[in-house]
Every structure is written in structure tokens, then in C-alpha cells.
């Protein structure tokens, strides 16, 4: 039987480090899923699940030097960044353990029988049960927090679902190391190791999404790859939920008043956000609306200075580097687009940060009748160029680059925003007076971007997604394929489905729904 090796590659040199595994065959994927399915009953005890998650966090902390070394060797993200990411990852595991203990994620609702109503109401008791085996597709840019031990895995296990992870090819050694830690934690908690397993290979990923015992999937990655898996999940004889995070432009709007008040601060802050993690964050600001005029010029001058002083960096792999360079070339070649700081090759294995700038009029559909859509010389600078060619500027370019759009007035800025698809985040840079809440342009902007994004940021930057109960990391398509979040406490809801029990004798009810509430869980009873 022919086997395909899985290599760990150093992105700083492009050279293979070691063979980590071989790509999983159809039979091996089947065995992994069936073993996970057989182990699902062991996850039924909430106390055991919580102990497992805490043990996994503790063992990852103990293995931190080895985990960080392995991840840095495969991603070039650096020990500082990876130390923080590991802390976030173990924090997620502990947070979901706390959620399991607290129990409100079960959303228990009890309605007492009331024969006096019309129609009469029977006794109803409702809670949520785990879906079954979850397929997790790891992300490239977060080898810990969105990979084998990451939020999808942690939330699925917390819900009571065993997990089969399709490892990302950019960090296979890190994936294997983290999987071994999770499996040791499972055994230490009295669970079968098979509640977590890892498979490698593109074909294995397809086999996984098609497997009849896989009940749901979580994905973080590109629009192309995510949409293919999403379609495969929907095309199954029994379709399954597919919670995908696919891509996001993360627009920023700088109001004229904000630019007048703190242009230099905004320009410098923007540079830091665009270059964080070498521009490889899913919430990197990729399109920035800056007003025309002297105040906007001061902002771009600060941005130019800060980006010009940024050292070249290494992307996660050489394929991404080539895609970044090609994407920048395509955008920079459009008539009317300029590059005050040219993003591109910083060396044989690195890339340099930069930004492109374009008049807002080139991005506005002429059918929309937007004002100010002509250039200063009375033309849009795009004669002979298909207007649709400029749509590439409204698409994510993964890496340390952003597009600055200079707009004439609020109407033109709004027209550009109308062209955008769904996003993970949208950021508004407002003046002190605009944040006081009086009706005006700022409130109109809030309303408009609320329809575009899952998280709205004011006078901050979207990079850095806090792991908190109120967090939402998702958004309208293509930011996400569902309305759920992949970060925060409510991420657990993706792997559960509600069941109602009508007129079922107390002794036959699940313990979570019995009248005496033996588990001490929060519940809503007849609306109270």
C-alpha cells in the first residue's frame, strides 16, 4: 500500500525538518471516527468532562516548553506570541470546564402542565444533548488556539462530543504533540483516549466530512476550502451542521472628526494591527476608509512611517508567501491604485509590510449613483479597466497589507461599505464628541456596520479576540457559515441540539430534568 509522508517544514528556510506521520487512508479515517463514536458514552458524565478539560490544560502548561518550541519551528510565530497563545488555549479549556460545572449551556426549561389554558398545556421539559462525533479542521495561523487543543475541540468536548481533528499541514508535529497531551489527559480522567484523535491529509479531510457517523464540523480557513467542505456537508444523504469561519476583510472607518482629533495615533495604531502576527490574523484590518484632505493625509503619513519601520517577517509557509506576493501585485497593478509603502518580498523567505491606497470612487458601483465617484481630474483613472476588476480590493489578502480608501464624504463612505460582504469585525474610529451618543453620522455608521459584521469595535483595533462569555467571533457569510461563534462561552451551543420531553414520568427523565434537580442545575420554570 502506498503511503504519503507528512513532513514538518521550517518556514524560515522552506526545508523539511522531519517526517511526522503519513496521510490517513479511508480505512484509517473510518477507524478513527468509529472509535470516537464508540467512546461518546464515556463523555456523558459532566463531572468527568470538566475534570478532563482541566487536566488537559494542566498537562499543556507542563509541556509548554516543548509545545512552544515545536510550534515556533513550524510556524515562525515566535516564542513570545506562542506563549500568549498557549495561555489563551489552556484558559479556554478551563473556561469550558467551568461552563460544564455551571450548567446553563443546557438551557433547561420546564413548563408545568396547565389544563386551564386553551389549548391545554402538557408538562414539558427541555434541555440540550450532544450531537455526536465532531470533525474539527485546524487553522494555519493559530497552531494552538484554533488547532488540535483549540476552541472547537474544547467546546465540542465540553458539550460531550468526541472529536476527530484534521490536522493542518503547516504544523503537523505540533498537532501530534498536542494530541498526545489531550489523549493522556483523557486517560488520566478515566476516559478512552479515542475521545480525541488526529488525522492528516487533504483526502482524509474529505473522507471525514463525508463519514456517516460524523455529526457536525468546525472549520477555520479559506473561503475556497471552507466552501468546498460546507457544500460536502450539505450534500451528504444526511446533511450536518458545518460551522465554518472562511474569510474577512474587517473594514475600518475613520470619521473626519476622528482624523482631525488624532490622525497620527490612528495611523500608528493601524500599522500595529495590520502587522500583528505578520498580518496573519483573521481579524486584520484589510480595508480602511480615510477621509480626503489634510487630516487624512496626516494619518497616512503616520501609517507610512510606522510601516516603513517594520521589519520583514516570515509567513506561515511559502505557499502563503507566494499567494501574498501575487495578491499584492494584482491589486497594485490596477489603474488608480498606488503603494506609498510597497508590500512585497522582504527577502528569499520573508515579506515586507505595506499598504495600497485608492480613491473611493473606483470601488463604488456606478449603478449606485454615489457622489464623489470621480477623481480630482474628472476621471476615475480606470478608463479601459473593467470596473469589476476593482472588486479584488474588497477581498481578503492574507498577510501584512491593507487597502486605504480615501473618501470625500459620508455618502461615499457608506456606498463603499454597501459593497462589502460579511465580516468578522468592523471598526469605527470616532472623535470624543461622536462617542457621546448624540444622533448623527456616528450612529448611522454603527447601524450600517452592524449589518456587516459579528463584532463592532469603537476606538480600538479588531486584532486580539478576547475569550469571554459575551464574545462573538463570526459574522454574515463568508465570515462564517452559521450564526454561531467559535470563540467564547456560547461556542458550546454549536455541538448541541434541544430535546423536549412531554408528560414523561419523573423517574424516566434524564437526571438534568428531574423535579428534585439532583444535579443543582440552573433552570427556567414556567417562564421564571
XYZ file of C-alpha atoms in Angstrom:
528
model
C 0.000 0.000 0.000
C 1.387 3.423 -0.998
C 1.703 5.909 1.846
C 2.168 9.656 1.590
C 4.543 11.100 4.194
C 3.590 14.134 6.282
C 6.575 16.438 6.754
C 7.201 19.180 9.257
C 8.651 22.157 7.340
C 10.613 25.148 8.630
C 9.007 28.273 7.092
C 12.165 30.285 7.791
C 14.079 28.151 5.293
C 11.454 26.187 3.392
C 13.275 22.965 4.269
C 11.777 19.763 5.623
C 12.517 19.182 9.310
C 11.216 15.661 9.939
C 8.598 13.212 8.831
C 5.835 13.335 11.405
C 3.250 10.898 10.104
C 1.646 9.565 6.945
C -1.606 10.736 5.421
C -4.583 8.778 6.685
C -6.277 6.324 4.360
C -10.042 6.000 4.057
C -9.875 2.971 6.344
C -7.873 4.853 8.963
C -10.330 7.754 8.923
C -13.166 5.271 9.314
C -11.417 3.631 12.275
C -10.803 6.993 13.960
C -14.428 8.074 13.579
C -15.840 4.718 14.691
C -13.565 4.691 17.742
C -14.671 8.216 18.624
C -18.320 7.266 18.145
C -17.884 4.257 20.439
C -16.323 6.499 23.118
C -19.104 9.104 23.174
C -20.956 7.458 26.055
C -17.937 7.928 28.311
C -18.338 11.709 27.935
C -21.882 11.666 29.323
C -20.758 12.452 32.887
C -20.374 16.227 33.170
C -18.033 15.980 36.137
C -15.681 13.699 34.225
C -15.721 16.048 31.229
C -14.838 19.037 33.374
C -12.013 17.125 35.052
C -10.708 16.044 31.646
C -10.643 19.616 30.328
C -8.800 20.889 33.406
C -6.316 18.018 33.242
C -5.680 18.784 29.570
C -4.969 22.416 30.440
C -2.603 21.408 33.235
C -0.676 18.948 31.059
C -0.356 21.505 28.250
C 1.029 24.002 30.754
C 3.523 21.393 31.948
C 4.561 20.684 28.356
C 4.762 24.380 27.459
C 8.497 24.492 26.575
C 8.147 21.554 24.165
C 4.863 22.788 22.680
C 6.177 26.308 22.086
C 9.440 25.031 20.616
C 7.610 22.729 18.208
C 5.098 25.400 17.177
C 7.768 28.032 16.597
C 9.847 25.657 14.485
C 6.841 25.038 12.203
C 5.221 28.500 12.115
C 7.949 31.091 12.842
C 5.430 32.924 15.032
C 7.991 33.377 17.797
C 8.102 32.238 21.447
C 6.506 35.439 22.739
C 3.412 35.176 20.566
C 3.137 31.410 21.122
C 3.476 31.713 24.893
C 0.466 34.014 24.885
C -1.431 31.728 22.546
C -0.799 28.708 24.758
C -2.095 30.645 27.770
C -5.205 31.501 25.779
C -5.609 27.856 24.789
C -5.385 26.486 28.319
C -7.605 29.322 29.507
C -10.260 28.210 27.001
C -10.092 24.643 28.269
C -10.568 25.782 31.869
C -13.353 28.189 30.898
C -15.303 25.401 29.225
C -14.750 23.193 32.268
C -16.316 25.960 34.358
C -19.206 26.181 31.889
C -19.824 22.445 32.208
C -19.890 22.728 36.001
C -22.246 25.715 35.914
C -24.688 24.064 33.507
C -26.596 26.967 31.970
C -25.410 25.888 28.496
C -28.018 23.103 28.737
C -30.736 25.803 28.601
C -33.097 23.797 30.814
C -36.717 24.937 30.547
C -39.679 23.442 32.345
C -43.304 24.343 31.676
C -45.795 22.973 34.190
C -48.944 21.345 32.900
C -51.871 23.761 32.814
C -55.216 22.279 31.713
C -56.913 25.670 32.094
C -55.147 27.077 29.037
C -56.679 26.898 25.590
C -55.411 24.648 24.234
C -54.349 22.856 27.438
C -50.602 22.726 28.041
C -48.999 19.391 28.922
C -45.948 19.040 31.143
C -42.893 19.929 29.027
C -39.218 19.680 29.957
C -36.491 20.713 27.546
C -32.698 20.638 27.507
C -29.856 20.072 25.059
C -27.978 16.909 24.179
C -24.651 16.409 22.357
C -24.747 15.817 18.608
C -22.075 13.106 18.414
C -18.673 12.964 16.739
C -17.378 16.400 15.708
C -14.863 16.876 12.893
C -12.509 19.793 13.559
C -10.463 21.336 10.739
C -7.478 23.116 12.264
C -6.356 26.607 11.220
C -2.903 27.504 9.971
C -2.429 30.815 11.782
C -3.163 29.641 15.331
C -1.336 26.318 15.836
C -2.731 26.029 19.364
C -5.851 28.165 19.938
C -7.538 27.159 16.658
C -5.916 23.783 16.203
C -5.876 20.418 17.965
C -6.329 21.728 21.540
C -8.196 24.866 20.442
C -11.649 26.311 20.901
C -13.513 23.978 18.543
C -12.078 20.924 20.262
C -12.547 22.313 23.780
C -16.155 23.374 23.203
C -17.087 20.086 21.492
C -15.607 18.027 24.331
C -17.364 20.253 26.855
C -20.645 19.551 25.082
C -19.991 15.819 25.364
C -18.885 15.241 21.770
C -15.762 13.235 20.875
C -13.508 14.928 18.327
C -11.537 13.881 15.269
C -9.186 16.668 14.187
C -7.955 17.041 10.639
C -4.508 18.497 11.358
C -3.246 21.478 9.386
C -0.245 20.632 7.189
C 1.637 23.716 8.389
C 2.163 22.344 11.902
C 1.827 18.533 11.934
C 4.441 17.948 14.650
C 2.731 20.446 16.957
C -0.584 18.750 16.215
C 0.737 15.321 17.126
C 2.340 16.620 20.309
C -0.841 18.361 21.453
C -2.971 15.338 20.559
C -0.772 13.115 22.703
C -1.223 15.522 25.627
C -5.012 15.549 25.242
C -5.164 11.775 24.990
C -3.047 11.411 28.154
C -5.408 13.808 29.912
C -8.392 11.741 28.793
C -6.932 8.552 30.216
C -5.997 10.321 33.449
C -9.629 11.440 33.782
C -10.899 7.898 33.244
C -11.912 8.361 29.610
C -10.890 6.423 26.496
C -8.044 8.096 24.642
C -10.190 7.877 21.498
C -12.350 10.834 22.583
C -9.663 12.841 20.721
C -7.811 11.723 17.605
C -5.938 13.324 14.709
C -5.764 12.516 11.008
C -3.540 14.050 8.333
C -4.024 14.679 4.629
C -6.291 16.503 2.192
C -8.154 13.353 1.195
C -8.583 12.452 4.859
C -10.362 15.763 5.360
C -12.836 14.917 2.619
C -13.393 11.429 3.974
C -14.011 12.909 7.409
C -16.744 15.333 6.332
C -18.491 12.538 4.398
C -18.366 9.917 7.145
C -21.894 8.916 8.205
C -21.008 8.911 11.917
C -19.669 12.486 11.893
C -22.453 14.658 13.296
C -21.051 18.179 12.883
C -17.924 20.032 11.783
C -15.955 23.133 12.693
C -13.575 24.836 10.259
C -11.285 27.851 10.219
C -9.546 28.693 6.953
C -10.023 29.982 3.436
C -13.258 30.697 1.589
C -12.356 28.211 -1.130
C -11.520 25.326 1.186
C -14.291 26.064 3.643
C -16.953 26.369 0.970
C -15.943 23.016 -0.538
C -16.351 21.326 2.839
C -19.558 23.237 3.565
C -21.039 22.022 0.275
C -19.895 18.465 1.028
C -21.568 18.620 4.447
C -24.813 19.767 2.827
C -24.616 17.174 0.039
C -24.471 14.176 2.385
C -27.505 11.860 2.478
C -27.972 13.231 5.994
C -26.650 16.836 5.978
C -24.816 18.009 9.081
C -24.127 21.399 10.658
C -20.927 22.963 9.325
C -19.642 25.859 11.392
C -17.007 27.483 9.211
C -15.007 30.680 9.514
C -13.966 31.384 5.933
C -12.596 34.898 5.422
C -12.996 38.516 6.400
C -11.921 41.986 5.253
C -12.620 43.638 8.633
C -13.318 47.199 7.441
C -12.280 50.267 9.418
C -13.969 53.647 9.068
C -12.143 56.762 10.257
C -14.511 59.710 10.527
C -13.332 63.217 9.538
C -13.675 64.341 13.164
C -11.553 61.443 14.411
C -8.867 62.151 11.809
C -8.799 65.815 12.833
C -8.536 64.882 16.504
C -5.879 62.108 16.455
C -4.649 61.307 12.955
C -1.150 60.272 13.985
C -2.386 57.996 16.776
C -4.808 56.227 14.432
C -2.202 55.805 11.700
C 0.317 54.287 14.097
C -2.287 52.030 15.709
C -3.453 50.838 12.305
C 0.097 49.854 11.370
C 0.411 47.799 14.538
C -2.849 45.996 13.890
C -2.054 45.264 10.224
C 1.383 43.835 11.015
C 0.475 41.882 14.165
C 1.475 38.274 13.561
C 2.851 39.355 10.143
C -0.697 40.226 9.092
C -1.910 36.670 9.547
C -4.783 37.312 11.940
C -8.299 36.566 10.694
C -9.418 39.968 12.004
C -6.610 42.006 10.418
C -7.974 45.340 9.094
C -7.932 44.814 5.328
C -9.855 47.902 4.161
C -9.623 51.308 5.819
C -11.824 54.256 4.882
C -9.902 57.501 5.474
C -11.278 60.963 4.663
C -9.718 63.033 1.917
C -7.918 66.205 2.937
C -5.125 67.322 5.220
C -6.225 65.335 8.287
C -6.425 62.110 6.293
C -3.007 62.912 4.851
C -1.569 63.190 8.354
C -2.995 59.759 9.141
C -1.472 58.128 6.070
C 1.866 59.833 6.752
C 1.914 58.234 10.215
C 0.924 54.907 8.683
C 3.679 55.233 6.075
C 6.276 55.957 8.747
C 5.228 53.082 11.005
C 5.031 50.503 8.205
C 8.308 51.699 6.735
C 9.989 50.951 10.066
C 8.509 47.425 10.315
C 10.998 44.621 9.808
C 10.207 41.932 7.201
C 8.604 38.802 8.600
C 8.138 35.127 7.781
C 4.713 33.878 6.753
C 3.390 30.501 7.853
C 4.522 28.741 4.700
C 5.981 29.511 1.280
C 2.683 28.853 -0.490
C 1.100 31.643 1.539
C 4.080 33.847 0.751
C 3.609 33.320 -2.984
C -0.135 33.942 -2.700
C 0.530 37.144 -0.774
C 3.007 38.433 -3.344
C 0.675 37.555 -6.215
C -2.269 39.199 -4.469
C -0.349 42.399 -3.862
C 0.846 42.522 -7.482
C -2.677 42.059 -8.801
C -4.062 44.846 -6.641
C -1.183 47.275 -7.178
C -1.437 46.909 -10.973
C -4.950 48.380 -11.082
C -5.150 51.918 -12.531
C -5.573 54.491 -9.790
C -4.084 52.257 -7.079
C -0.827 53.452 -5.531
C 1.533 51.937 -2.966
C 3.024 54.549 -0.610
C 4.769 51.657 1.161
C 5.129 48.759 -1.245
C 4.248 45.444 0.396
C 6.091 42.510 -1.043
C 9.186 40.395 -0.862
C 11.487 41.244 2.013
C 13.953 38.523 1.114
C 14.056 34.929 -0.035
C 11.832 33.708 2.806
C 10.278 36.908 4.184
C 7.740 39.569 3.223
C 7.660 43.290 3.861
C 4.606 45.136 5.186
C 2.925 47.937 3.294
C -0.326 49.411 2.098
C -2.168 50.402 -1.042
C -4.378 53.414 -1.498
C -7.269 54.044 -3.875
C -9.961 56.712 -4.350
C -13.351 55.584 -3.059
C -14.954 56.317 -6.417
C -13.171 53.369 -8.020
C -14.854 50.975 -5.616
C -18.388 52.302 -5.919
C -20.751 50.604 -8.324
C -21.849 53.282 -10.797
C -25.378 51.876 -10.639
C -25.459 53.077 -7.052
C -25.135 56.670 -8.161
C -22.652 57.530 -5.420
C -21.469 61.105 -5.204
C -17.792 61.859 -5.483
C -17.028 58.821 -7.609
C -14.759 60.720 -9.985
C -11.121 61.510 -9.493
C -9.813 65.035 -8.969
C -9.187 65.427 -12.703
C -12.768 64.494 -13.534
C -11.965 60.890 -14.455
C -11.837 57.802 -12.299
C -8.421 56.772 -13.609
C -9.784 53.428 -14.719
C -10.574 54.038 -18.373
C -10.242 50.752 -20.221
C -10.391 48.774 -16.967
C -13.412 46.645 -16.117
C -14.960 48.161 -13.007
C -15.369 44.673 -11.605
C -11.576 44.322 -11.572
C -11.542 46.570 -8.518
C -13.575 44.038 -6.561
C -10.318 42.270 -5.698
C -9.638 45.215 -3.374
C -12.740 44.156 -1.440
C -11.348 40.673 -0.836
C -9.037 39.499 1.923
C -5.309 39.435 1.148
C -3.682 37.264 3.800
C -0.510 38.937 5.054
C 0.806 42.352 6.178
C -1.065 44.629 3.774
C -4.162 46.815 3.914
C -6.043 48.974 1.419
C -6.641 52.608 2.368
C -9.688 54.061 0.627
C -9.846 57.866 0.508
C -13.455 59.090 0.602
C -14.945 62.543 0.026
C -17.963 62.455 2.329
C -20.185 60.203 4.414
C -22.323 59.284 1.430
C -19.301 57.974 -0.468
C -18.037 56.063 2.575
C -21.460 54.474 3.030
C -21.530 53.495 -0.646
C -18.217 51.640 -0.279
C -19.492 49.821 2.821
C -22.562 48.743 0.861
C -20.260 46.833 -1.500
C -18.865 44.628 1.256
C -19.891 41.091 2.123
C -19.976 39.668 5.655
C -17.122 40.233 8.109
C -15.903 39.051 11.468
C -15.393 42.626 12.638
C -15.946 46.248 11.707
C -14.104 49.097 13.423
C -15.049 52.742 13.795
C -12.535 55.401 14.758
C -14.611 58.248 16.196
C -13.897 61.583 17.845
C -14.579 62.200 21.533
C -17.697 64.199 20.669
C -19.001 61.441 18.376
C -18.771 58.862 21.160
C -21.174 60.808 23.366
C -24.078 59.130 21.620
C -25.994 62.036 20.123
C -27.832 61.097 16.895
C -25.668 61.801 13.881
C -23.221 60.253 11.433
C -21.645 58.006 14.072
C -24.941 56.354 14.985
C -25.692 55.858 11.286
C -22.306 54.175 10.849
C -22.958 51.884 13.814
C -26.251 50.851 12.261
C -24.684 50.207 8.868
C -21.730 48.126 10.050
C -23.946 46.110 12.405
C -25.408 44.584 9.257
C -21.927 43.722 8.010
C -20.106 42.162 10.935
C -20.296 39.986 14.010
C -18.258 42.307 16.242
C -18.233 46.110 16.237
C -15.156 47.868 17.654
C -15.055 51.585 18.510
C -11.725 53.381 19.000
C -9.760 50.165 19.240
C -8.459 47.562 16.816
C -10.013 44.206 15.937
C -6.837 42.122 16.287
C -6.916 40.345 19.616
C -10.144 38.425 20.253
C -10.898 38.179 23.955
C -12.080 34.787 25.187
C -15.123 35.843 27.192
C -18.761 34.820 27.660
C -20.044 37.810 25.672
C -17.625 37.391 22.763
C -18.855 36.717 19.255
C -16.374 35.557 16.625
C -18.404 35.039 13.493
C -20.497 37.119 11.153
C -22.525 37.120 7.947
C -21.270 34.886 5.133
C -18.452 34.492 4.146
C -17.096 35.420 7.554
C -18.980 32.382 8.822
C -21.358 29.738 7.517
C -23.604 29.883 10.588
C -24.690 32.455 13.141
C -22.654 30.849 15.903
C -19.376 31.940 17.460
C -16.127 29.984 17.521
C -14.769 31.978 20.499
C -16.380 32.484 23.897
C -18.699 30.503 26.126
C -21.568 30.208 23.660
C -19.330 28.308 21.202
C -20.510 25.179 23.005
C -24.009 25.656 21.545
C -22.782 24.561 18.112
C -22.475 20.944 19.231
C -25.833 20.563 20.991
C -29.431 20.085 19.939
C -32.610 20.611 22.003
C -34.936 17.802 23.046
C -38.322 18.275 24.740
C -39.919 15.615 26.965
C -43.705 15.762 27.179
C -45.590 14.147 30.069
C -42.661 11.814 30.812
C -42.738 10.310 34.353
C -40.087 11.816 36.602
C -38.309 8.510 37.141
C -37.797 8.139 33.393
C -36.442 11.635 32.805
C -32.743 12.417 32.388
C -31.231 13.479 35.708
C -30.878 17.029 34.395
C -34.664 17.374 34.093
C -35.939 15.602 37.203
C -38.141 17.535 39.581
C -35.740 17.358 42.525
C -32.931 18.795 40.356
C -30.361 16.378 41.796
C -27.519 17.999 39.827
C -28.337 21.516 41.038
C -28.542 22.962 37.527
C -29.957 26.379 36.638
C -33.369 26.124 35.020
C -36.239 28.291 33.874
C -39.554 27.045 35.252
C -42.808 28.249 33.667
C -41.105 31.412 32.490
C -39.423 32.258 35.808
